[in-house]
PDB file of C-alpha atoms in Angstrom:
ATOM      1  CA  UNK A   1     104.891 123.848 104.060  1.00 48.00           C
ATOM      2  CA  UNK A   2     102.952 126.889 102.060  1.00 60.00           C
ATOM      3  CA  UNK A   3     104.446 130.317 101.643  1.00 65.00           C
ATOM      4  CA  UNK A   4     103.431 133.266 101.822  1.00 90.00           C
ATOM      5  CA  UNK A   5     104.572 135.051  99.248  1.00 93.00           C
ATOM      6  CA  UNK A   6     106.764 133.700  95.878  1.00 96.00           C
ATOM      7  CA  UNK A   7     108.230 135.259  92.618  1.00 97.00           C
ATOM      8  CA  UNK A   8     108.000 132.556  89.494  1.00 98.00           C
ATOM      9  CA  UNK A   9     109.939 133.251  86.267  1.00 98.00           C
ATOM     10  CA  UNK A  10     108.848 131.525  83.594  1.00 98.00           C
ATOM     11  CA  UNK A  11     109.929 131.805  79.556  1.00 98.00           C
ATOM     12  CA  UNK A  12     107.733 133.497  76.658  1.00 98.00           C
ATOM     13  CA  UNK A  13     107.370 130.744  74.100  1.00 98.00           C
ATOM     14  CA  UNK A  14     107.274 131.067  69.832  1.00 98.00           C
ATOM     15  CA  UNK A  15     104.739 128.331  68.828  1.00 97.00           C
ATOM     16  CA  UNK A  16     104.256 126.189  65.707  1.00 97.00           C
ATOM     17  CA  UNK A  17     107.569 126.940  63.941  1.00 98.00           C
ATOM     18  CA  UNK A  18     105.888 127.778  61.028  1.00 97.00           C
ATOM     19  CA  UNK A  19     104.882 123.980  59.643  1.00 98.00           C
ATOM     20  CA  UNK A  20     104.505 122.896  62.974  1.00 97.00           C
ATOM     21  CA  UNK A  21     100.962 124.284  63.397  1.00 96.00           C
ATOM     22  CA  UNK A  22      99.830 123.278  67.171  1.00 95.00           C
ATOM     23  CA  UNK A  23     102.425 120.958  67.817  1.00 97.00           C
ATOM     24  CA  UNK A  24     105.622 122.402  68.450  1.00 98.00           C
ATOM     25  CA  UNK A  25     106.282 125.286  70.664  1.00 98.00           C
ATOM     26  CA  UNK A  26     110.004 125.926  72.259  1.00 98.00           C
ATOM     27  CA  UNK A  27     110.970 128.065  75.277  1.00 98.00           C
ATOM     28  CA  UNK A  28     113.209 131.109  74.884  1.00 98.00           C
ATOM     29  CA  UNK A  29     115.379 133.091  76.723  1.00 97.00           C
ATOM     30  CA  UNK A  30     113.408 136.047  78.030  1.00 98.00           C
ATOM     31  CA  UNK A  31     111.164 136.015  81.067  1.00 98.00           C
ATOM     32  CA  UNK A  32     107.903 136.866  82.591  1.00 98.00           C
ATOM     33  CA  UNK A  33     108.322 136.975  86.453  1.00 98.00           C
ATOM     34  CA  UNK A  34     105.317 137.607  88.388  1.00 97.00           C
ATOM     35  CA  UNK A  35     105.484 138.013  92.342  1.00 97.00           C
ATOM     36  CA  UNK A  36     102.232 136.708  94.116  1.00 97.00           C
ATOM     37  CA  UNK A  37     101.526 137.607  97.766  1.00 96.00           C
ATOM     38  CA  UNK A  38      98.472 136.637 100.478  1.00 95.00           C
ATOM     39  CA  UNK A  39      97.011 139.289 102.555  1.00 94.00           C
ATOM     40  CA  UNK A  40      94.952 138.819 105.188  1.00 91.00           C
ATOM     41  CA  UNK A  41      92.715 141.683 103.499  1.00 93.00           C
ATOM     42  CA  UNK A  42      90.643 141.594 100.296  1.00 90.00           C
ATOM     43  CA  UNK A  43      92.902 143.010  97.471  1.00 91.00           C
ATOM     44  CA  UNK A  44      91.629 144.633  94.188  1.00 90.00           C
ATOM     45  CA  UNK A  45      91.787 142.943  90.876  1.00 87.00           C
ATOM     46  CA  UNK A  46      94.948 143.668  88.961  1.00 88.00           C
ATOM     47  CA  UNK A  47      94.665 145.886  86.278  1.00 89.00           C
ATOM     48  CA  UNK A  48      96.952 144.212  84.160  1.00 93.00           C
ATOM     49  CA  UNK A  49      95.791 141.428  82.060  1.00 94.00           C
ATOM     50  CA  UNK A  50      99.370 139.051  83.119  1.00 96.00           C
ATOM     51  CA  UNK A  51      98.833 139.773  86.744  1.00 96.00           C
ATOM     52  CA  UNK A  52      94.500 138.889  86.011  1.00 96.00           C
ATOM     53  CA  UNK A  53      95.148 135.904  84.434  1.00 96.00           C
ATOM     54  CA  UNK A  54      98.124 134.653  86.801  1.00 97.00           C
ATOM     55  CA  UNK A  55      95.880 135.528  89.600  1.00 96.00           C
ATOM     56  CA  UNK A  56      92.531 133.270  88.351  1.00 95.00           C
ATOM     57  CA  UNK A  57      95.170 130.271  87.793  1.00 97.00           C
ATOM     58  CA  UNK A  58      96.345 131.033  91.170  1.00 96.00           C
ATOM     59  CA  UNK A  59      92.793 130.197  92.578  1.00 95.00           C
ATOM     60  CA  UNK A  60      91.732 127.825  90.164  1.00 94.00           C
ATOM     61  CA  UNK A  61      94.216 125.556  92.159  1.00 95.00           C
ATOM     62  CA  UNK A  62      92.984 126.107  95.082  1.00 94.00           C
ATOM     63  CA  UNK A  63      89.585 124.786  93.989  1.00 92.00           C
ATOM     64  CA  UNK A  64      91.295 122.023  92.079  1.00 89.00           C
ATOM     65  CA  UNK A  65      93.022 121.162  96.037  1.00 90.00           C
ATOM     66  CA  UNK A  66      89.662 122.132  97.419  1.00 91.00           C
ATOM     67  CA  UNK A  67      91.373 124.569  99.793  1.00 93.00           C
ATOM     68  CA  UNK A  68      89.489 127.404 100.562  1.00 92.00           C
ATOM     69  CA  UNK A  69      90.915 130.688  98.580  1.00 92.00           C
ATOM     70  CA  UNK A  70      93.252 133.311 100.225  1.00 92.00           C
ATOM     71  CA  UNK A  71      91.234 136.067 101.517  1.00 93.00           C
ATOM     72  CA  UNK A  72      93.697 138.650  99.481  1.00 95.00           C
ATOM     73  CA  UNK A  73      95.957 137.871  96.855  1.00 95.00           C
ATOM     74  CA  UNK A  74      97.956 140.567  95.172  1.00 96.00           C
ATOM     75  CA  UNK A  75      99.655 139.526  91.749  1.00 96.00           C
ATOM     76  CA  UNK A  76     102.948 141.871  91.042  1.00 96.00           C
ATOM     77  CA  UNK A  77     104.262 141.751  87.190  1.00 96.00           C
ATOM     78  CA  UNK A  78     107.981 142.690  86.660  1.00 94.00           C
ATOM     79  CA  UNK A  79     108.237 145.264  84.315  1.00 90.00           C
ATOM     80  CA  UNK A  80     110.457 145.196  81.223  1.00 88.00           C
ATOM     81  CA  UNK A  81     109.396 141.866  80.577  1.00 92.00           C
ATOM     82  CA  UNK A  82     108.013 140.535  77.366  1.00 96.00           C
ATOM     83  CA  UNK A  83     105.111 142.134  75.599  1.00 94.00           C
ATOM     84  CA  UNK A  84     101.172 140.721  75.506  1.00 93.00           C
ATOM     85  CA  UNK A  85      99.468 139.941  72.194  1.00 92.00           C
ATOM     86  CA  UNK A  86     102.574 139.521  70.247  1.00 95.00           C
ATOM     87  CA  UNK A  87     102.512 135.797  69.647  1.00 95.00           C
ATOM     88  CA  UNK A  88     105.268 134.848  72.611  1.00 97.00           C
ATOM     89  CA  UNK A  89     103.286 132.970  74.458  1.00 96.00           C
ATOM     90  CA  UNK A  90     102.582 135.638  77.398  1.00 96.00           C
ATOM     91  CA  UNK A  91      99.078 134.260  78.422  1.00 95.00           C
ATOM     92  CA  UNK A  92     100.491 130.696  78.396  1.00 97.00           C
ATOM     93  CA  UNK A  93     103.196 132.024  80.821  1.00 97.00           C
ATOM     94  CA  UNK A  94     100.842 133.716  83.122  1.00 97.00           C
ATOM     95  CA  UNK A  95      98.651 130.723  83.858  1.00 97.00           C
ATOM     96  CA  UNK A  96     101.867 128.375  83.993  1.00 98.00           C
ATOM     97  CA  UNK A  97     103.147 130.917  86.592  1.00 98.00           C
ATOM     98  CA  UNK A  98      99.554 130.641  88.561  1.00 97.00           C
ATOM     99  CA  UNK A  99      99.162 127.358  88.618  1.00 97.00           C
ATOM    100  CA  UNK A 100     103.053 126.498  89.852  1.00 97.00           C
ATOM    101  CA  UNK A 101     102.654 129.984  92.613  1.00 97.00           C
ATOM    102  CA  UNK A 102      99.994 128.170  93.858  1.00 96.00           C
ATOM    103  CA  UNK A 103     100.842 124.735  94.213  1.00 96.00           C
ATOM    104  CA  UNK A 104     103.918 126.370  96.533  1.00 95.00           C
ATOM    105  CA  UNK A 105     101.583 128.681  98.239  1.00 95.00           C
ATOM    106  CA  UNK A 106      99.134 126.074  99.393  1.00 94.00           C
ATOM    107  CA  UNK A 107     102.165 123.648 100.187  1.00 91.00           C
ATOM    108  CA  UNK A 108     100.644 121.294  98.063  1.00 90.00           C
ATOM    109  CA  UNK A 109     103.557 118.560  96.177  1.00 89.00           C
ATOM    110  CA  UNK A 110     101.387 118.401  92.507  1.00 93.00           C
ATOM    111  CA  UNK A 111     104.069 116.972  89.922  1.00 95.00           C
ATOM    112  CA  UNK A 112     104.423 119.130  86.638  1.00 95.00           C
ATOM    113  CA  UNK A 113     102.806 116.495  84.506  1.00 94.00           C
ATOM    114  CA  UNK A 114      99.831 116.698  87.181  1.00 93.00           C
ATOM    115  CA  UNK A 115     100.052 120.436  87.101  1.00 95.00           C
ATOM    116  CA  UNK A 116     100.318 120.695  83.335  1.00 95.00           C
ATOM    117  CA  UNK A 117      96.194 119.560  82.243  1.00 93.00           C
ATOM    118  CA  UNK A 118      95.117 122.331  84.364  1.00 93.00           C
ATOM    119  CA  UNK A 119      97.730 125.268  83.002  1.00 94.00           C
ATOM    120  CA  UNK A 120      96.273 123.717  79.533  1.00 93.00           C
ATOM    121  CA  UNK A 121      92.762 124.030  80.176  1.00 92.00           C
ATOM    122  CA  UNK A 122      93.031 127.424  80.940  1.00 92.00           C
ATOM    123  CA  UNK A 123      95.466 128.887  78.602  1.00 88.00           C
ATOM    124  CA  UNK A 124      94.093 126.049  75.756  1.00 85.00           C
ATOM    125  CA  UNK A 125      97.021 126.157  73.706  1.00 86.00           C
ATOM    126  CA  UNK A 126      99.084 123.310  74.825  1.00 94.00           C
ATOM    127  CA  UNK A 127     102.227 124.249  72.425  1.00 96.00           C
ATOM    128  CA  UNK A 128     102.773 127.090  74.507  1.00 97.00           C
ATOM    129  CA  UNK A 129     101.958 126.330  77.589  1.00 97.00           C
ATOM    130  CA  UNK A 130     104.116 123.154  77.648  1.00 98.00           C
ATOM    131  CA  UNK A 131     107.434 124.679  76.621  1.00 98.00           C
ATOM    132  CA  UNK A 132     106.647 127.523  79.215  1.00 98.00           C
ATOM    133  CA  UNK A 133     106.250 124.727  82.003  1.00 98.00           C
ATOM    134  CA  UNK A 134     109.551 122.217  80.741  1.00 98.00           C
ATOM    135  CA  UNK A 135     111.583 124.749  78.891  1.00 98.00           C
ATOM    136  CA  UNK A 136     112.976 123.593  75.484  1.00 98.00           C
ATOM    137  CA  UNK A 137     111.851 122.829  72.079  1.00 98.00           C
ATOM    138  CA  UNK A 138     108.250 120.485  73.004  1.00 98.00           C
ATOM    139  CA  UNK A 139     106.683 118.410  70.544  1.00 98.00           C
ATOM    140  CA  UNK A 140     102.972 118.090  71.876  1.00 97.00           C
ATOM    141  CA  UNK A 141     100.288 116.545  71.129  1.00 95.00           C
ATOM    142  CA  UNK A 142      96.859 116.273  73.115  1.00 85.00           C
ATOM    143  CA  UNK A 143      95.688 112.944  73.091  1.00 80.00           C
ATOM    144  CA  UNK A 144      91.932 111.696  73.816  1.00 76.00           C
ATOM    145  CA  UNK A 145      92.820 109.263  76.194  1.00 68.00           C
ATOM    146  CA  UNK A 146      96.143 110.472  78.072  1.00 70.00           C
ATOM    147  CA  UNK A 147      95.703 113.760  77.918  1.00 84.00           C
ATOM    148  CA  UNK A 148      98.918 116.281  76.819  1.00 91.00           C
ATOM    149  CA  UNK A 149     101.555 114.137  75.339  1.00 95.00           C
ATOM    150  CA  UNK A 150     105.046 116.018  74.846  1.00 97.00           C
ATOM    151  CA  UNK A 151     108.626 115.446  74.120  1.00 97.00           C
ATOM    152  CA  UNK A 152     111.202 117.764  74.839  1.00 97.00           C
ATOM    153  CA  UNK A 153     114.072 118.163  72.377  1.00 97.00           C
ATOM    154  CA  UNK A 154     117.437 119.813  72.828  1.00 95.00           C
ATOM    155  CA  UNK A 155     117.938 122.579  70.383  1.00 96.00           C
ATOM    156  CA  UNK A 156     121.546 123.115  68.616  1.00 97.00           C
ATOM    157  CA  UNK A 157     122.874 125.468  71.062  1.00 96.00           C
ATOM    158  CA  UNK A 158     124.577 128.022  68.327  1.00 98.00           C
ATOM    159  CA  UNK A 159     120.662 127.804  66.895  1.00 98.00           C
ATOM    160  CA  UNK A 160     119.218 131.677  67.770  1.00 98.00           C
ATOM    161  CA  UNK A 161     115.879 132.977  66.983  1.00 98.00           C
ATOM    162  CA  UNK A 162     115.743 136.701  66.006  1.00 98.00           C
ATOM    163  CA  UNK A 163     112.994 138.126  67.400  1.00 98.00           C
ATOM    164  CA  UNK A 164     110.520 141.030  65.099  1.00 98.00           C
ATOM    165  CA  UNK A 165     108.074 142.195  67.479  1.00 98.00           C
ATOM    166  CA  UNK A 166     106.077 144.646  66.060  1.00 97.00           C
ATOM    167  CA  UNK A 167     104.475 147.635  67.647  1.00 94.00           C
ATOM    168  CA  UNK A 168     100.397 146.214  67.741  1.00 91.00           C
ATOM    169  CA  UNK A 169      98.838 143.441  68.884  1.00 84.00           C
ATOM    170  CA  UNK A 170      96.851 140.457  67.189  1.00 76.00           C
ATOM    171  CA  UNK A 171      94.109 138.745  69.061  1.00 70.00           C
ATOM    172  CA  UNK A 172      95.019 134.804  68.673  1.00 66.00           C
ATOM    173  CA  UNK A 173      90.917 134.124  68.704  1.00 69.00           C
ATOM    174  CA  UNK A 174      90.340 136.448  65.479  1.00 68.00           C
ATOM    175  CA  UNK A 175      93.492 135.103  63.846  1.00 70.00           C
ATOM    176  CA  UNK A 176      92.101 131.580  64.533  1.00 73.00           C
ATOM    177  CA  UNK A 177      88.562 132.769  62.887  1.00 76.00           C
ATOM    178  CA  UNK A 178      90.267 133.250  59.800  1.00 79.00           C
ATOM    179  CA  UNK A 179      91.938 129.752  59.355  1.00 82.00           C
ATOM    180  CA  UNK A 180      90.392 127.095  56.869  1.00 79.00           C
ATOM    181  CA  UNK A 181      88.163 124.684  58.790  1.00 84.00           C
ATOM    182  CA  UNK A 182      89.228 122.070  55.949  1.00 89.00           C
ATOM    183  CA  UNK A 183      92.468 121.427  54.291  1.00 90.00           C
ATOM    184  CA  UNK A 184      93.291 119.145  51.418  1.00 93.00           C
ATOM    185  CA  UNK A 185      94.957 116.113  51.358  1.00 95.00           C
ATOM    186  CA  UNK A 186      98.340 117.809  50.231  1.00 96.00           C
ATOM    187  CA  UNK A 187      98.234 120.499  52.327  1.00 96.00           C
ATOM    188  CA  UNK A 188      97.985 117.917  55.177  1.00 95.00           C
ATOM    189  CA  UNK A 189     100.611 116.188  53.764  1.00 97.00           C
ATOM    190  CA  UNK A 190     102.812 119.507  53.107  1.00 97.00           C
ATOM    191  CA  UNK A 191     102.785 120.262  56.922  1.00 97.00           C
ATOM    192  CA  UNK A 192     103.352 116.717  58.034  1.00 97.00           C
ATOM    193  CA  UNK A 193     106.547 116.255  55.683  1.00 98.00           C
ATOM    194  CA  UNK A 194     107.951 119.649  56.630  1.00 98.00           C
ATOM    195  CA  UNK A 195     107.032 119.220  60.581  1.00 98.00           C
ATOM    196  CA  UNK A 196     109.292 116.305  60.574  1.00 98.00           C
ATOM    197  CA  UNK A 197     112.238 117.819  58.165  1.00 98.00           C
ATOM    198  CA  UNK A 198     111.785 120.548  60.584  1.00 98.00           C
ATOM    199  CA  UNK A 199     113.155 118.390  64.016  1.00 98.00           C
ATOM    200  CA  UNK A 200     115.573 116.145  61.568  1.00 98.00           C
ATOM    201  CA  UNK A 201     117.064 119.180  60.576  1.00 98.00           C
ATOM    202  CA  UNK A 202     117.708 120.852  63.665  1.00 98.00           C
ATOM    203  CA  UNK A 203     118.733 117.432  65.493  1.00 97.00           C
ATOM    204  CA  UNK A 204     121.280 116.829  62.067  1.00 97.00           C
ATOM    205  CA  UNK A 205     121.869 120.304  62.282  1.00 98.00           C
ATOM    206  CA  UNK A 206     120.722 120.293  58.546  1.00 98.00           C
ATOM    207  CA  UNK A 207     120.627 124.387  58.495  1.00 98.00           C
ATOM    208  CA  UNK A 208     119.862 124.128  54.579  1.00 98.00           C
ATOM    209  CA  UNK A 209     116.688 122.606  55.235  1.00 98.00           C
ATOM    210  CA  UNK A 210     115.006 125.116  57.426  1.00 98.00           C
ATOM    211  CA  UNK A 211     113.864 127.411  55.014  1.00 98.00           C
ATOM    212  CA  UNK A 212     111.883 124.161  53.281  1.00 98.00           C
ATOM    213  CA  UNK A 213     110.838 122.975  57.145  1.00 98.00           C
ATOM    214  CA  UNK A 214     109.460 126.063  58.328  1.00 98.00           C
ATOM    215  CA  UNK A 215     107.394 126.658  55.111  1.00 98.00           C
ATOM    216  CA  UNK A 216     103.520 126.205  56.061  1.00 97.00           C
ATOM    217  CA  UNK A 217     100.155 126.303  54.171  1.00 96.00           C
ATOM    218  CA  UNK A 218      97.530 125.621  56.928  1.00 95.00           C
ATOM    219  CA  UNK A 219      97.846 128.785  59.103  1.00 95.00           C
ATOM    220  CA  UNK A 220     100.366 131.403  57.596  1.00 95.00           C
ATOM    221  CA  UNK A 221      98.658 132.352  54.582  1.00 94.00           C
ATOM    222  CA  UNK A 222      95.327 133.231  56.350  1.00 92.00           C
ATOM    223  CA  UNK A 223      97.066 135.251  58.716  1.00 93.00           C
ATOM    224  CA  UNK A 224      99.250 136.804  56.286  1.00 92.00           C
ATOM    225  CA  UNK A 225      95.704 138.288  55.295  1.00 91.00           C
ATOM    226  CA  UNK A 226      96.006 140.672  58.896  1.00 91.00           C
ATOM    227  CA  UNK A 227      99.470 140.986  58.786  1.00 93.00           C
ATOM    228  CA  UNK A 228     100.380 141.730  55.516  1.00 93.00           C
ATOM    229  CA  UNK A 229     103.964 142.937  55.372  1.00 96.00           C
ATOM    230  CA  UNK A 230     104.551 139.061  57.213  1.00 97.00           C
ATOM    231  CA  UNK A 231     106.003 137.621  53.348  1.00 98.00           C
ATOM    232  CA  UNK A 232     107.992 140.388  53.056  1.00 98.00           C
ATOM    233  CA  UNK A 233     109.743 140.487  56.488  1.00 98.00           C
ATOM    234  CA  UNK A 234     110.379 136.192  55.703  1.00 98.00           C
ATOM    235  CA  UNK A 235     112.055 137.337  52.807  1.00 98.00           C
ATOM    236  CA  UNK A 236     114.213 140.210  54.069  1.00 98.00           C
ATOM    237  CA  UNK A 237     115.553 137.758  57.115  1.00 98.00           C
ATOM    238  CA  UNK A 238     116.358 135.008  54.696  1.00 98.00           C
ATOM    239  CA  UNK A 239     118.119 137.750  52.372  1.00 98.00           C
ATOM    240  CA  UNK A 240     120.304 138.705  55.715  1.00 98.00           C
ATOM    241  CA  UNK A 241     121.420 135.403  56.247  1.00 98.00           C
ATOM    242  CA  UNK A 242     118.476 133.607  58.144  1.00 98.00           C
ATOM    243  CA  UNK A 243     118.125 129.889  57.637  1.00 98.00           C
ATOM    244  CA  UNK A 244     114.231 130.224  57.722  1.00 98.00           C
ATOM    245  CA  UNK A 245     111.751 132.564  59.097  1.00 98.00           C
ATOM    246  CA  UNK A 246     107.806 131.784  60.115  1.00 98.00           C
ATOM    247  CA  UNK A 247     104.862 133.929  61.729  1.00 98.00           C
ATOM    248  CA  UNK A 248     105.396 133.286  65.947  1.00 97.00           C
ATOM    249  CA  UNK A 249     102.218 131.923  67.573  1.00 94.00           C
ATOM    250  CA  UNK A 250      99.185 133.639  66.125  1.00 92.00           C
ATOM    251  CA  UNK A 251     101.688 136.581  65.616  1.00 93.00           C
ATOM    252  CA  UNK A 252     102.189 139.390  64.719  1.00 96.00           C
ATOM    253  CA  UNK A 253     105.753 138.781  66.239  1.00 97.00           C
ATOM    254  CA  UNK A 254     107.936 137.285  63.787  1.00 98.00           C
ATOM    255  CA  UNK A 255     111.169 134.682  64.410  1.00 98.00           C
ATOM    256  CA  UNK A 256     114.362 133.978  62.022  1.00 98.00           C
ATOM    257  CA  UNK A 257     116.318 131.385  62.653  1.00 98.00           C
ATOM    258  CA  UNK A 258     119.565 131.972  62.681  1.00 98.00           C
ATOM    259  CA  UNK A 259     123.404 130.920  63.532  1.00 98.00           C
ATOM    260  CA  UNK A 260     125.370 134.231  62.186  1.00 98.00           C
ATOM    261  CA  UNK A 261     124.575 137.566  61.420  1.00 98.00           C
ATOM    262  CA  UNK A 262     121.987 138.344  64.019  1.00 98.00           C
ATOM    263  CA  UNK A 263     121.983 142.103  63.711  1.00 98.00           C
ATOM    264  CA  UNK A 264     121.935 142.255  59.680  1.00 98.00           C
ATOM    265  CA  UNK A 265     119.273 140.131  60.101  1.00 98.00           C
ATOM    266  CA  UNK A 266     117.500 142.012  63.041  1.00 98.00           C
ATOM    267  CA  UNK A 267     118.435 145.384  61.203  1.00 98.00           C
ATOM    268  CA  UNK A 268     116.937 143.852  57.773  1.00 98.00           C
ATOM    269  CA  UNK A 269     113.465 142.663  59.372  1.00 98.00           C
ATOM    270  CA  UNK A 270     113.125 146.188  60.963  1.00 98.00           C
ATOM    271  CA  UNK A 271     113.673 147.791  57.046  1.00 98.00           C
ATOM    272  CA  UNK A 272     110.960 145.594  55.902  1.00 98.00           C
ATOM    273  CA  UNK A 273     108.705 145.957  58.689  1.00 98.00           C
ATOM    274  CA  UNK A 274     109.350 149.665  58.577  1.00 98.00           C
ATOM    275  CA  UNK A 275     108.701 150.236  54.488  1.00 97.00           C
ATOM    276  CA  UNK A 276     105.319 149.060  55.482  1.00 97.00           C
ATOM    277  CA  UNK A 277     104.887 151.484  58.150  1.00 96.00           C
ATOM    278  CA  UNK A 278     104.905 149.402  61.203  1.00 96.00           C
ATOM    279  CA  UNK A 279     107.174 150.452  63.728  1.00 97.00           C
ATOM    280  CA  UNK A 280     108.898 147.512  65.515  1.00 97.00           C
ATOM    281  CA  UNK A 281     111.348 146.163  68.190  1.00 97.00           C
ATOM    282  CA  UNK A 282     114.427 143.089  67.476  1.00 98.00           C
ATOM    283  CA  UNK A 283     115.459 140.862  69.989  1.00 98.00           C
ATOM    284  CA  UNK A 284     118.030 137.953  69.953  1.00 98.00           C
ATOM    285  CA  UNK A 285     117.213 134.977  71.584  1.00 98.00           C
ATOM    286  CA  UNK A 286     118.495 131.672  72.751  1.00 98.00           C
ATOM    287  CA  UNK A 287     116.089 128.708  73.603  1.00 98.00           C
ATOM    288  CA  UNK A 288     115.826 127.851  76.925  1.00 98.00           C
ATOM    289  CA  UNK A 289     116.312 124.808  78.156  1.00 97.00           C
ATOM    290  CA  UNK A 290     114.309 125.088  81.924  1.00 97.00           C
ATOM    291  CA  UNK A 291     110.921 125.917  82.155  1.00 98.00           C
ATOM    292  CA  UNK A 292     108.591 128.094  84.820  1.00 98.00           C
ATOM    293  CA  UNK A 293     110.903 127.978  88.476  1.00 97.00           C
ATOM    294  CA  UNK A 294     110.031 129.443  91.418  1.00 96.00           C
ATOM    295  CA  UNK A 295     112.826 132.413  92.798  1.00 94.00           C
ATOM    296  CA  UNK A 296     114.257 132.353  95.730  1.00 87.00           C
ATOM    297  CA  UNK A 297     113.114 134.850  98.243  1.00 78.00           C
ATOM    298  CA  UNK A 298     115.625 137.639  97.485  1.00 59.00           C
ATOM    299  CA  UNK A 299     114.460 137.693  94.064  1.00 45.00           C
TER     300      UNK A 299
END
């Protein structure tokens, strides 16, 4: 049966993990909801850019179930929810939240793995927009012939990621123009050794080995090259206590990982961030083990 109006909450995401660079991307513990209503009436475009892109997933279903669209559609974004353009993952979780409104407004019964190619092509980064549709840590990989592979993996659950989230924005496109379109052999190799320390040491819970895993050469130093105080702030967490620290999506947000002293190492990434004149917001965060779910109606 289709609705006629539903909320979906679904978690900003912190790809790559430093040496993971497009293939890991884990869910965390604050939310994007985003109400989505049909009117009988043409609505206007949102203004926001959540509530624009939420709104073109929510039709590009439609097409995909070749049901005509809903003559109004008016996309509502919670406030207080997490920032845009600060590597979490927010476009990812506007499109995931599209794509699942729809397949509840239209009454259709699409599967999440059926769903998930079509939140992929349009959000195109696949280590965020898994995690945002399954929830957890999501080891991904998109495969000629089957598509978006992924692997969900449970994260140790005293394991926190403290959150730098400065106050600007950096366009993922132009940070991609800037990466190397060749690496060398050992800087392939560097990535591929620490990628997999990376999930051995969180599965062993191997906390001595994060600062080595999370160490990258194939996207961090180019876009150290926009966001220059990024070293610095690494340093300052691992100073407080952080186990490791790496550059969140295409940044400039900026994650420690962490099991103790979260607010000397919130209040230390803040210092650095602020001795190179960027102003900037901390937040603690869990990973989340759920993915994008629809509210119930009270919500």
């Amino acid at each position: 049966m289709s609705a006629s109006s539903v909320a979906v909450e679904v978690p900003a995401t912190s790809a790559n993990l430093g040496s993971g660079f497009d293939s890991l991307g884990v869910a965390l513990d604050w939310t994007l909801r985003v109400r989505f209503t049909l009117h009988d009436d043409p609505q206007p475009a949102p203004v926001d850019p959540i509530a624009l892109m939420a709104g073109r997933a929510v039709l590009t279903l439609y097409n995909m179930a070749a049901i005509a669209p809903p003559k109004g559609l008016e996309v509502t974004v919670e406030p207080d929810g997490p920032p845009v353009g600060r590597g979490l993952g927010l476009s990812a979780a506007a499109r995931v939240a599209g794509v699942i409104a729809a397949n509840a407004l239209t009454g259709s019964d699409y599967n999440r793995e059926t769903l998930l190619p079509l939140a992929v092509q349009l959000e195109r980064h696949a280590d965020n927009a898994v995690p945002a549709m399954f929830g957890a840590l999501q080891v991904v990989v998109e495969h000629d012939l089957d598509g978006v592979l992924h692997l969900g993996l449970d994260t140790p659950e005293e394991l926190r990621f403290v959150l730098l989230v400065p106050d600007l924005t950096m366009a993922t496109e132009e940070t991609r123009q800037r990466l190397p379109q060749r690496v060398s052999r050992n800087h392939a190799v560097h990535n591929i050794g620490r990628a997999a320390l990376l999930i051995g040491a969180l599965n062993e819970r191997r906390y001595d080995l994060l600062q080595a895993a999370t160490e990258d050469v194939l996207h961090q130093p180019a876009r150290a090259t926009i966001f220059e105080p990024m070293y610095p702030i690494f340093q300052a967490a691992r100073d407080a206590g952080a186990h490791g620290a790496y550059l969140s999506g295409g940044g400039p947000s900026i994650a420690a990982l962490a099991t103790d002293h979260f607010e000397e190492i919130a209040g230390a990434m803040r210092e650095a961030a602020a001795s190179h004149g960027i102003d900037a917001v901390t937040r603690v965060c869990a990973a989340r083990a759920e993915g994008a779910v629809l509210l119930p109606d009270e919500a």
